[in-house]
CSV table of C-alpha atoms in Angstrom, one decimal:
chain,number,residue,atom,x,y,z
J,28,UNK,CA,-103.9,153.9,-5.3
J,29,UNK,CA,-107.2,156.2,-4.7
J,30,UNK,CA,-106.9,157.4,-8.7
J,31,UNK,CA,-106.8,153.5,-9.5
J,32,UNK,CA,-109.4,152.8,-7.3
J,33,UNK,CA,-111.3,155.4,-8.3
J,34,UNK,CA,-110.8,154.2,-12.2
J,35,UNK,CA,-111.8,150.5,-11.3
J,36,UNK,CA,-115.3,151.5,-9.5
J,37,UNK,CA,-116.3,153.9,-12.1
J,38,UNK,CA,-115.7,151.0,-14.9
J,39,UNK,CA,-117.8,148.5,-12.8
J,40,UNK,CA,-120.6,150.5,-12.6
J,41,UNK,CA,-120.5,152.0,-16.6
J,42,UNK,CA,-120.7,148.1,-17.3
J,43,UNK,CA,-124.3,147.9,-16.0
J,44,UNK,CA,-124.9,150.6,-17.8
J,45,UNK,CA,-123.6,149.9,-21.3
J,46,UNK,CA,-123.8,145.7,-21.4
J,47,UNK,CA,-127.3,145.8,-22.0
J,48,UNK,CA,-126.8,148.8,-24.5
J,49,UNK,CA,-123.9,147.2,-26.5
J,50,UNK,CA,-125.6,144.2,-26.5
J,51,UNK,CA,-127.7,146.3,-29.7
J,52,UNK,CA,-124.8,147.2,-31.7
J,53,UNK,CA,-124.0,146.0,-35.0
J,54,UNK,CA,-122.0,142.7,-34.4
J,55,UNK,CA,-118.3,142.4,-35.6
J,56,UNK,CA,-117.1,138.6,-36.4
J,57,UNK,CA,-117.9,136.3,-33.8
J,58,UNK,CA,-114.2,135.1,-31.7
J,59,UNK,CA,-114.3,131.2,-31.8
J,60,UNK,CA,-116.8,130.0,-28.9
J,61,UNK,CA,-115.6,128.7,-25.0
J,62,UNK,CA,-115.3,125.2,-24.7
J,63,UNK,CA,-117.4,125.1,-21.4
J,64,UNK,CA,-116.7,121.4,-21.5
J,65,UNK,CA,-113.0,122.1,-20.1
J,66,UNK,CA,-113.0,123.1,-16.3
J,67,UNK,CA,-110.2,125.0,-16.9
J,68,UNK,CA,-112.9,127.3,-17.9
J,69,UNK,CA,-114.7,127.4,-15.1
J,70,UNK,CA,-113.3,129.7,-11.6
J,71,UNK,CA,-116.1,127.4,-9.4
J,72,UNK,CA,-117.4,123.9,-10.4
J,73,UNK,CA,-118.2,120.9,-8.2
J,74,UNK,CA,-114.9,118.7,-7.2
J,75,UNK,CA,-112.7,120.5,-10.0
J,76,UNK,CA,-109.3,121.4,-9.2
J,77,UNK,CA,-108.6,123.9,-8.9
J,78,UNK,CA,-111.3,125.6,-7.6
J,79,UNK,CA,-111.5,129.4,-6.8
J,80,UNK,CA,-114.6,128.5,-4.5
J,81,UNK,CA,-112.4,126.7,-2.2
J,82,UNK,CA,-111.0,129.3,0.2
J,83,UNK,CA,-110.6,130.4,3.5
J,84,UNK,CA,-113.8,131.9,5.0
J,85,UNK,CA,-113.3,132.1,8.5
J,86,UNK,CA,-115.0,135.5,10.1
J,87,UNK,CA,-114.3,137.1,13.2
J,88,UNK,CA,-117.3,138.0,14.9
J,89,UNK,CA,-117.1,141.5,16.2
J,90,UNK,CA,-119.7,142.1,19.5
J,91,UNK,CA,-120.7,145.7,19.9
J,92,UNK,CA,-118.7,145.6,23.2
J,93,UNK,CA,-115.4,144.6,21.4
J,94,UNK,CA,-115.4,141.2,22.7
J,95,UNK,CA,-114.6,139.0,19.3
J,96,UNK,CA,-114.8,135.2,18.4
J,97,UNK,CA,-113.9,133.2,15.5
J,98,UNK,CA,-116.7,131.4,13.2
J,99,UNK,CA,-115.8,128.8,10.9
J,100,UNK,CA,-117.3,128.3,7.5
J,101,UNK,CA,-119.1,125.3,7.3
J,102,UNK,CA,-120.3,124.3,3.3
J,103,UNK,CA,-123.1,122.4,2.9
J,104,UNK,CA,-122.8,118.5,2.5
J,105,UNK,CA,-125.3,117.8,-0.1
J,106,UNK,CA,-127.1,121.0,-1.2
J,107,UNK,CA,-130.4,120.3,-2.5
J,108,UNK,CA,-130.2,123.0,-5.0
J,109,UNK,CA,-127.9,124.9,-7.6
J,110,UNK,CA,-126.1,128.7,-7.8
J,111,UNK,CA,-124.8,130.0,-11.0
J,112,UNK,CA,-122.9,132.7,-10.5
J,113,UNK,CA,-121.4,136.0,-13.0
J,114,UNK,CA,-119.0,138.1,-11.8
J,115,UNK,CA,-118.6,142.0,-12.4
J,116,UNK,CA,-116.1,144.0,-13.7
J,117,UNK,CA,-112.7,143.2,-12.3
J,118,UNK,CA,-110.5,142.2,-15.3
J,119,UNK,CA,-107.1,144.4,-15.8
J,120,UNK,CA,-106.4,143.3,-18.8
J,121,UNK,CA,-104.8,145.5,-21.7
J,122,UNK,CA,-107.7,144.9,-24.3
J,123,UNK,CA,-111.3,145.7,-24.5
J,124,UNK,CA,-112.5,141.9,-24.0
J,125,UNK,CA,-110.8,139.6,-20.9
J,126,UNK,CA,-108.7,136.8,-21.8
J,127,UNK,CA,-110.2,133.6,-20.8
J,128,UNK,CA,-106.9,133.2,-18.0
J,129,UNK,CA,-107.9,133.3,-14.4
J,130,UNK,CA,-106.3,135.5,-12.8
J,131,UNK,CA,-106.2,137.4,-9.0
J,132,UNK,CA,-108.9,139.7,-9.7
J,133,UNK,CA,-111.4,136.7,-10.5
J,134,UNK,CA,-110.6,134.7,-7.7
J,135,UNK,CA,-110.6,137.6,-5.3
J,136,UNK,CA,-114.1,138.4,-6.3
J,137,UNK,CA,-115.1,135.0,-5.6
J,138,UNK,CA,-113.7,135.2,-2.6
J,139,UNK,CA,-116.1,138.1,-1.9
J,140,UNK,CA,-119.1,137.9,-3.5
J,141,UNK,CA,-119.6,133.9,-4.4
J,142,UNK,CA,-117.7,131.4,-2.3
J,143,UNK,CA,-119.8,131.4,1.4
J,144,UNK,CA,-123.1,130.6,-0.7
J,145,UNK,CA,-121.2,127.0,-0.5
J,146,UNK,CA,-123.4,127.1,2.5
J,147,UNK,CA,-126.6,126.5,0.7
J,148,UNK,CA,-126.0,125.5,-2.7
J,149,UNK,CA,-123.4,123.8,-5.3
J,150,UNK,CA,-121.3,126.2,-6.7
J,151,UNK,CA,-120.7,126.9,-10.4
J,152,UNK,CA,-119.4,130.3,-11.6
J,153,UNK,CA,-118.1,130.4,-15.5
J,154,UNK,CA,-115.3,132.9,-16.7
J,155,UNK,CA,-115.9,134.9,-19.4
J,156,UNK,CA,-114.5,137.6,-21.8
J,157,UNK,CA,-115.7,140.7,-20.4
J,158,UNK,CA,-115.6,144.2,-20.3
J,159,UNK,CA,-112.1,145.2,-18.8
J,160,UNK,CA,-111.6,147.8,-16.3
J,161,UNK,CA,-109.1,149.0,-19.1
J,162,UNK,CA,-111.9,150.0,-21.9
J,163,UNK,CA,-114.1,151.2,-19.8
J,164,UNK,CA,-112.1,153.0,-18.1
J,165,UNK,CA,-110.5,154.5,-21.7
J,166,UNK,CA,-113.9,155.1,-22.8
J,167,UNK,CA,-114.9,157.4,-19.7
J,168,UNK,CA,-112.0,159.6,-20.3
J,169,UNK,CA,-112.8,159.9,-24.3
J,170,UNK,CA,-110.0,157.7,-25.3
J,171,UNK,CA,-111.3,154.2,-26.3
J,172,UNK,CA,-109.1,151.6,-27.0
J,173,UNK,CA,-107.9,151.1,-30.4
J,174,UNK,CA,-109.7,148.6,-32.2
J,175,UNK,CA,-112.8,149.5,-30.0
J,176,UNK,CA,-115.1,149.3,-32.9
J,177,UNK,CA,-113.8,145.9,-34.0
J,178,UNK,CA,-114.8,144.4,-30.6
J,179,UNK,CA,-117.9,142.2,-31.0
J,180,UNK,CA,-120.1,143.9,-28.3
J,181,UNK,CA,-122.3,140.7,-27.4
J,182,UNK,CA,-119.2,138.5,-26.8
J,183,UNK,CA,-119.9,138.6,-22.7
J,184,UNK,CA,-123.2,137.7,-23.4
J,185,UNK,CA,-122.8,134.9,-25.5
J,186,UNK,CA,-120.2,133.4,-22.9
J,187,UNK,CA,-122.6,133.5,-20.4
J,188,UNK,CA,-125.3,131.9,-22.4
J,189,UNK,CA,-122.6,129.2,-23.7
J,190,UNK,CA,-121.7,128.4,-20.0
J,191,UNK,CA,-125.7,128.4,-18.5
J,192,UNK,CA,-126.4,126.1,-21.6
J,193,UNK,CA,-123.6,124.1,-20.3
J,194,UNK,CA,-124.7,123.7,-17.2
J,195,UNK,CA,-128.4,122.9,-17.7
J,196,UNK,CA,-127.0,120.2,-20.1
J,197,UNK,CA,-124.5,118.8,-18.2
J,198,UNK,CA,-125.1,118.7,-14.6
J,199,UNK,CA,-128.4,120.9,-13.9
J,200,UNK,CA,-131.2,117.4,-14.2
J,201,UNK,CA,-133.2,119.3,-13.2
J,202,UNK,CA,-132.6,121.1,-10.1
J,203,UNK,CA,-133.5,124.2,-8.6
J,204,UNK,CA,-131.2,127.3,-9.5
J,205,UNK,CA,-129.8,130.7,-7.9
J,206,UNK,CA,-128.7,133.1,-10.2
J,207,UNK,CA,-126.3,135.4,-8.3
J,208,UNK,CA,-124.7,138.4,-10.1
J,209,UNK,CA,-122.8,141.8,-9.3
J,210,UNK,CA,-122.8,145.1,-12.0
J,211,UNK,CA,-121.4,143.9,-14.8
J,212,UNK,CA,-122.3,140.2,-13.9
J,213,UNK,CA,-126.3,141.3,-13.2
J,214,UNK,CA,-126.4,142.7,-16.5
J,215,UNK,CA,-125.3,139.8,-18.1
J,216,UNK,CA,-127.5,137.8,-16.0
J,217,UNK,CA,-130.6,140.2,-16.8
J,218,UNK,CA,-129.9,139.6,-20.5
J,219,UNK,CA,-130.1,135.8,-19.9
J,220,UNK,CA,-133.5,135.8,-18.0
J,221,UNK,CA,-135.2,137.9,-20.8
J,222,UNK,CA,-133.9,135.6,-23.6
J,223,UNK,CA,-133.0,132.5,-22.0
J,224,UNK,CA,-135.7,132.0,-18.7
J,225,UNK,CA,-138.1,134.4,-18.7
J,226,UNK,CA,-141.4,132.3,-20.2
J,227,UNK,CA,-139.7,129.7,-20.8
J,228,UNK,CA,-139.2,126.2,-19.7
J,229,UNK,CA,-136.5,127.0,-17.7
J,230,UNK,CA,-138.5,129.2,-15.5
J,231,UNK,CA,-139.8,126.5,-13.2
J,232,UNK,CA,-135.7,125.5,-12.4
J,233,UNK,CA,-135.6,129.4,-11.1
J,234,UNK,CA,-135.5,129.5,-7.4
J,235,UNK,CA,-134.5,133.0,-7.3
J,236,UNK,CA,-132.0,136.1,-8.8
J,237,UNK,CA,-129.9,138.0,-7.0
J,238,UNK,CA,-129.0,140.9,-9.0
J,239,UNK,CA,-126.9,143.4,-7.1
J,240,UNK,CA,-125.6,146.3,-7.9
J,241,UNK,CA,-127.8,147.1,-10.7
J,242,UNK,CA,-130.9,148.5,-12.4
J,243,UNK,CA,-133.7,146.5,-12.6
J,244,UNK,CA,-136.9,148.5,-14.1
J,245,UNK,CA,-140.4,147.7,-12.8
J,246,UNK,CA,-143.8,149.3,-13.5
J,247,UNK,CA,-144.4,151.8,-10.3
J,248,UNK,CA,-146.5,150.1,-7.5
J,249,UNK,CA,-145.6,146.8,-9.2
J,250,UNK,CA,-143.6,144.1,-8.3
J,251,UNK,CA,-144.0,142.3,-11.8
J,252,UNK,CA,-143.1,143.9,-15.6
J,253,UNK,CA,-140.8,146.3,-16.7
J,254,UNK,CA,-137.6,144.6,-17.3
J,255,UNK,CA,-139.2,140.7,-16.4
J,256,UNK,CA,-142.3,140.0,-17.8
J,257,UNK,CA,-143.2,137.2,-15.4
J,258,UNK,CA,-140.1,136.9,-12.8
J,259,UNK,CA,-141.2,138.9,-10.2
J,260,UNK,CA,-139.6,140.8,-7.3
J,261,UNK,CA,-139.0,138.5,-4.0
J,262,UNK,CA,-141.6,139.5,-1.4
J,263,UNK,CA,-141.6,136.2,1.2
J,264,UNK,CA,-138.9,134.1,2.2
J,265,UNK,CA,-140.2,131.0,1.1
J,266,UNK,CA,-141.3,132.7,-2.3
J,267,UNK,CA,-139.5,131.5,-5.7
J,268,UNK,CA,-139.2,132.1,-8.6
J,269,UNK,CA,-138.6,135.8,-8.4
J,270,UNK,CA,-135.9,138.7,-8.4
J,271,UNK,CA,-133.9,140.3,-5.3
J,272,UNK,CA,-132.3,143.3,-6.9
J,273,UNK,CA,-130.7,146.3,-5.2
J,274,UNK,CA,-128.4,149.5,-5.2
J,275,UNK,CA,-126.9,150.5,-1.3
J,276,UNK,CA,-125.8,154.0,-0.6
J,277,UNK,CA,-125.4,154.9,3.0
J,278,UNK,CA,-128.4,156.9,4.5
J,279,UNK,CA,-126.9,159.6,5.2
J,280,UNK,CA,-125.6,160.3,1.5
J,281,UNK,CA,-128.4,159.0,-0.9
J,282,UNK,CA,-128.2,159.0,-4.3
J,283,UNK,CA,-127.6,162.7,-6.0
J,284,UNK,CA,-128.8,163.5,-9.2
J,285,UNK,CA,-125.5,162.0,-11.2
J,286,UNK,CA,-125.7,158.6,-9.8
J,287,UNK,CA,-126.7,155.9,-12.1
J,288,UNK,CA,-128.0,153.7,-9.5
J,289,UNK,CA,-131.0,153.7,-8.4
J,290,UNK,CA,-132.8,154.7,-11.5
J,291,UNK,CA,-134.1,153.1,-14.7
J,292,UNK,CA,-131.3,153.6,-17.7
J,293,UNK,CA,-133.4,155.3,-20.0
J,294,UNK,CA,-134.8,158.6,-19.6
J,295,UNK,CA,-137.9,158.9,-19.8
J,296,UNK,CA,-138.5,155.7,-18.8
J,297,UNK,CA,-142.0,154.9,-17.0
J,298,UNK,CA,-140.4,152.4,-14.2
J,299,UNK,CA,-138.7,153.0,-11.5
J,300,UNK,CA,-135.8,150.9,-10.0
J,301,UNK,CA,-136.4,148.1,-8.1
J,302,UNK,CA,-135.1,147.7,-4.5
J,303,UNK,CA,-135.7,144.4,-3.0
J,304,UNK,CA,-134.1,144.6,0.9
J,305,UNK,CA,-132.6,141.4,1.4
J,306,UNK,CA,-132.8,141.9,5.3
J,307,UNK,CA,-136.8,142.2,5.2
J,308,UNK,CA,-138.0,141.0,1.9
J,309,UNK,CA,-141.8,141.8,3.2
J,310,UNK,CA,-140.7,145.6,3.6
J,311,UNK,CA,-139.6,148.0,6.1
J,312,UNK,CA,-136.1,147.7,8.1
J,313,UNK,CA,-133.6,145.1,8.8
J,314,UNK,CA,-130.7,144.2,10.2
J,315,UNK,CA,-127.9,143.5,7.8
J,316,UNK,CA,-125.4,139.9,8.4
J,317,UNK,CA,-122.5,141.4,6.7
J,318,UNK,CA,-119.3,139.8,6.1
J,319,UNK,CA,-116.7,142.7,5.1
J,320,UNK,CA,-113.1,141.8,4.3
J,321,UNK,CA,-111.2,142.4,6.9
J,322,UNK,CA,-108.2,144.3,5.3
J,323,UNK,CA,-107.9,146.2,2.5
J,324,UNK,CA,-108.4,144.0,-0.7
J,325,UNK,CA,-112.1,144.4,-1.6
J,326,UNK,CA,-113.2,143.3,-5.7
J,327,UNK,CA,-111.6,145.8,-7.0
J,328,UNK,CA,-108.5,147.1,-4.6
J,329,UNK,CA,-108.6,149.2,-2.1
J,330,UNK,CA,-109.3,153.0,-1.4
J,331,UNK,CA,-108.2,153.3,2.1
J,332,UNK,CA,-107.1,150.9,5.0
J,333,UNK,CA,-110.0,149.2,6.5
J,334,UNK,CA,-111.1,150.5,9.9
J,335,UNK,CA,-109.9,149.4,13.6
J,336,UNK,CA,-112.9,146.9,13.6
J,337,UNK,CA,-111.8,146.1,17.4
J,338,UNK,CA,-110.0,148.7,19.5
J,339,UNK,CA,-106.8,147.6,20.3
J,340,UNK,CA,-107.3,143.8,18.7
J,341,UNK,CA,-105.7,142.2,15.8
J,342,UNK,CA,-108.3,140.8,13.4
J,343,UNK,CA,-106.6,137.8,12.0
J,344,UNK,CA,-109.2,135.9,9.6
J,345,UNK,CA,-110.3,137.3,6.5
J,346,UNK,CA,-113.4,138.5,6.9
J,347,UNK,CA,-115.2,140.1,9.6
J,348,UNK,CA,-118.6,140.3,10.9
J,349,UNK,CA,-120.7,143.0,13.0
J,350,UNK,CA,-123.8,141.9,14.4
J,351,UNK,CA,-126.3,144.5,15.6
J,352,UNK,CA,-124.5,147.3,13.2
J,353,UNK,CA,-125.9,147.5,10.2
J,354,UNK,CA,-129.6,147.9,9.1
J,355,UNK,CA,-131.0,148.8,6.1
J,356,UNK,CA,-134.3,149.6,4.2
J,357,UNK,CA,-135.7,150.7,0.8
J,358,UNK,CA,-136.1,154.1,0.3
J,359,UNK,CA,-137.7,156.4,-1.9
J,360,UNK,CA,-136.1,159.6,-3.0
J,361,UNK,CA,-137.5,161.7,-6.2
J,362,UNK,CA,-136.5,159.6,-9.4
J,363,UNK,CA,-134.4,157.3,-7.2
J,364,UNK,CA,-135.1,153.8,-5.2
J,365,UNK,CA,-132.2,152.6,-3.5
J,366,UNK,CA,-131.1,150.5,-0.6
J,367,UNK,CA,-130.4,152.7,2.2
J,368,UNK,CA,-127.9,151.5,5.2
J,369,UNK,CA,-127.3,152.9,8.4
J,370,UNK,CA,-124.8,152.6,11.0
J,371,UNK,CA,-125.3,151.9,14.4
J,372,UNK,CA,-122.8,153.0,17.0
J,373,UNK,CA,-121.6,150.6,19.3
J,374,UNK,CA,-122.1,152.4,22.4
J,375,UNK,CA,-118.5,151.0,24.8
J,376,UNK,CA,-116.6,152.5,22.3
J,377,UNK,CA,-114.6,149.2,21.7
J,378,UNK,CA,-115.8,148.8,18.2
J,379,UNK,CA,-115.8,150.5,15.2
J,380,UNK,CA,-118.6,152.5,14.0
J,381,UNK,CA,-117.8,153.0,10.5
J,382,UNK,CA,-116.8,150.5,7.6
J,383,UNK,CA,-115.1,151.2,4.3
J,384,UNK,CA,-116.1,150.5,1.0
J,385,UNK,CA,-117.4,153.9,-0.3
J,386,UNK,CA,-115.5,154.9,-3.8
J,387,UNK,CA,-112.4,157.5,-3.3
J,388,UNK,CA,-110.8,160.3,-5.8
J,389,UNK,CA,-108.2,163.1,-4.6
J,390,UNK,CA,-109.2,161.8,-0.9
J,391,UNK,CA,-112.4,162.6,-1.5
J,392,UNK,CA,-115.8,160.4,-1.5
J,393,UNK,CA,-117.7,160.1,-4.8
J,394,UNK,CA,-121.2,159.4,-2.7
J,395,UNK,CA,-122.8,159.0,-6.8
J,396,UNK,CA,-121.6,155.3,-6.9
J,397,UNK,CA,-122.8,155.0,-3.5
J,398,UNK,CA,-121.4,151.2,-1.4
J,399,UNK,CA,-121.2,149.6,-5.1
J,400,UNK,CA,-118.3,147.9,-4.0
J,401,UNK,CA,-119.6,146.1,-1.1
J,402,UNK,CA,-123.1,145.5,-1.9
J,403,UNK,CA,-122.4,141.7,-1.9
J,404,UNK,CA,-120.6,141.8,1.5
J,405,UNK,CA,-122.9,144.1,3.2
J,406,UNK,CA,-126.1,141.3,3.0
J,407,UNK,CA,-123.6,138.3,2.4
J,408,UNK,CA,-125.5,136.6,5.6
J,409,UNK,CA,-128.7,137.3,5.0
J,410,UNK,CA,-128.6,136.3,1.4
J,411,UNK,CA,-127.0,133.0,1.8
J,412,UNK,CA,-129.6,132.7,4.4
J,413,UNK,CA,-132.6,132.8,2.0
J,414,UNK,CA,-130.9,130.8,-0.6
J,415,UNK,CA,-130.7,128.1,2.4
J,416,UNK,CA,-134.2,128.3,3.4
């Protein structure tokens, strides 16, 4: 289970890295496009069935002295505005592009990353044919699939564009927009600002971008440039219009000098990496509203059981939340910017003081990829908060 975990995180984070890059190559024959017309091709869209956006939600809240209570998810009766959602790598799928088939992996991701912005904002979250977990993976190990170079590299992409066209054709009318994306999912997303949003008329129907789990290059000292020519980074809540992009490693293990987070893609690049914290868009520290799955399934498996989040209790809902344990801030190492979080003790004892969600291989932590896998869940309340404001 570690080696497979190991082997699906390592693939999510080499898709932010080569999307954009492949995005270059030389294009083979174009597969026939999605009919973004059928829901059927769609994991989240309002009032279809079924609907990978309708699940349960209910957190446990976890107090510092062990004491717990239930919360119930509430959605949002008529959101004023929109959230567009692409997904990172989670396909297991034998070939070097996803099938179009939903499948566990997809809707456990939703689950995860997409489903409690229902809170703020109507949901709509495409499938696409992706990179798999299976070439990338190949790849890494300097076996590519065969048939690798017959794969048209900007087939994501183009999904994602087909689908965003879609919506802003079909059901946008012009309402405000949240573009909400993990690795794989805010590279894809990144593409479509610079070609699709970025100076054009769809800019005004941006209320913001949440790009996790990815590289976003700015001009040093500036919050504007780089990457986005006019989207700039989110600096005030009531701000829109701009970009919330981030990287978490804990603070005790920042990033080391492998990690490709936290640092433009090219060398020699100019920028640096931006790091937006969602818990204090203005700067400095704050505390994180995370909502962690409370058992083992995270987007892509598991490495190792989830802690004892209260001593001696049975945590029965599927996720869990830990007020007062988890802060954050963006920090500055040299070549690196990256979210860094820290752990607060709980001081009785009665509840944990660690979480899981760092990457595992032979038992041991790969600190170079960081909290990749739970960036989403780690500032899942605190997002959906700003989106709602």
């Amino acid at each position: 289970m570690a080696a497979r975990f190991f082997v699906a995180a390592i693939a999510a984070a080499v898709a932010l890295v080569l999307a954009p890059a492949v995005l270059a190559q030389s294009p083979a024959a174009p597969p026939p496009p999605n009919n973004y017309a059928d829901k059927a091709t769609w994991l989240c869209w309002p009032g279809a069935s079924p609907n990978a956006c309708d699940v349960d939600l209910t957190a446990t809240v976890v107090a510092p002295d062990g004491s717990t209570r239930i919360e119930p998810f509430r959605a949002a009766a008529n959101p004023p505005i929109d959230c567009f959602y692409v997904y990172p790598t989670v396909s297991t799928d034998p070939g070097i592009l996803a099938t179009m088939a939903i499948e566990p992996a997809e809707t456990r991701v939703i689950e995860q990353q997409f489903a409690r912005f229902g809170a703020a904002c109507r949901l709509f979250a495409p499938v696409y044919r992706q990179f798999t977990l299976t070439a990338l993976a190949a790849a890494l190990t300097g076996h590519p699939l065969p048939g690798s170079t017959g794969a048209r590299p900007t087939t994501p992409y183009d999904d994602v564009r087909d689908a965003w066209n879609y919506y802003l054709a079909h059901e946008n009318h012009g309402r405000g927009v949240v573009l909400i994306g993990h690795s794989q999912g805010s590279g894809m997303l990144g593409e479509l600002i610079k070609r699709e949003i970025d100076g054009k008329p769809a800019q005004k129907l941006l209320v913001r971008a949440i790009l996790m789990g990815t590289v976003l290059t700015v001009p040093k000292g500036a919050d504007v440039g780089g990457d986005f020519k006019s989207v700039p980074l989110c600096r005030a809540p009531a701000q829109t219009g701009c970009a919330i992009a981030y990287a978490s490693f804990r603070d005790n293990h920042p990033p080391p000098a492998n990690s490709r987070f936290g640092r433009p893609r090219t060398p020699g690049d100019p920028g640096v990496a931006a790091c937006v914290n969602p818990a204090n868009l203005s700067g400095g520290e704050g505390e994180l509203h995370a909502y962690l799955a409370s058992g083992s399934q995270m987007i892509a498996g598991a490495a190792k059981p989830p802690p004892e989040w209260a001593k001696g209790k049975t945590i029965g809902t599927p996720f869990v939340s830990l007020p007062g344990m988890l802060t954050a801030r963006c920090a500055s190492i040299p070549g690196f910017n990256y979210l860094a979080i820290h752990l607060n003790p709980s001081p009785s004892g009665q509840r944990t003081d660690d979480i899981n969600g760092d990457v595992l291989y032979g038992g041991q932590v790969q600190y170079d990829w960081g909290l990749h896998l739970v960036d989403a869940n780690l500032a899942m309340g605190n997002l959906v908060s700003l989106v709602a404001a």
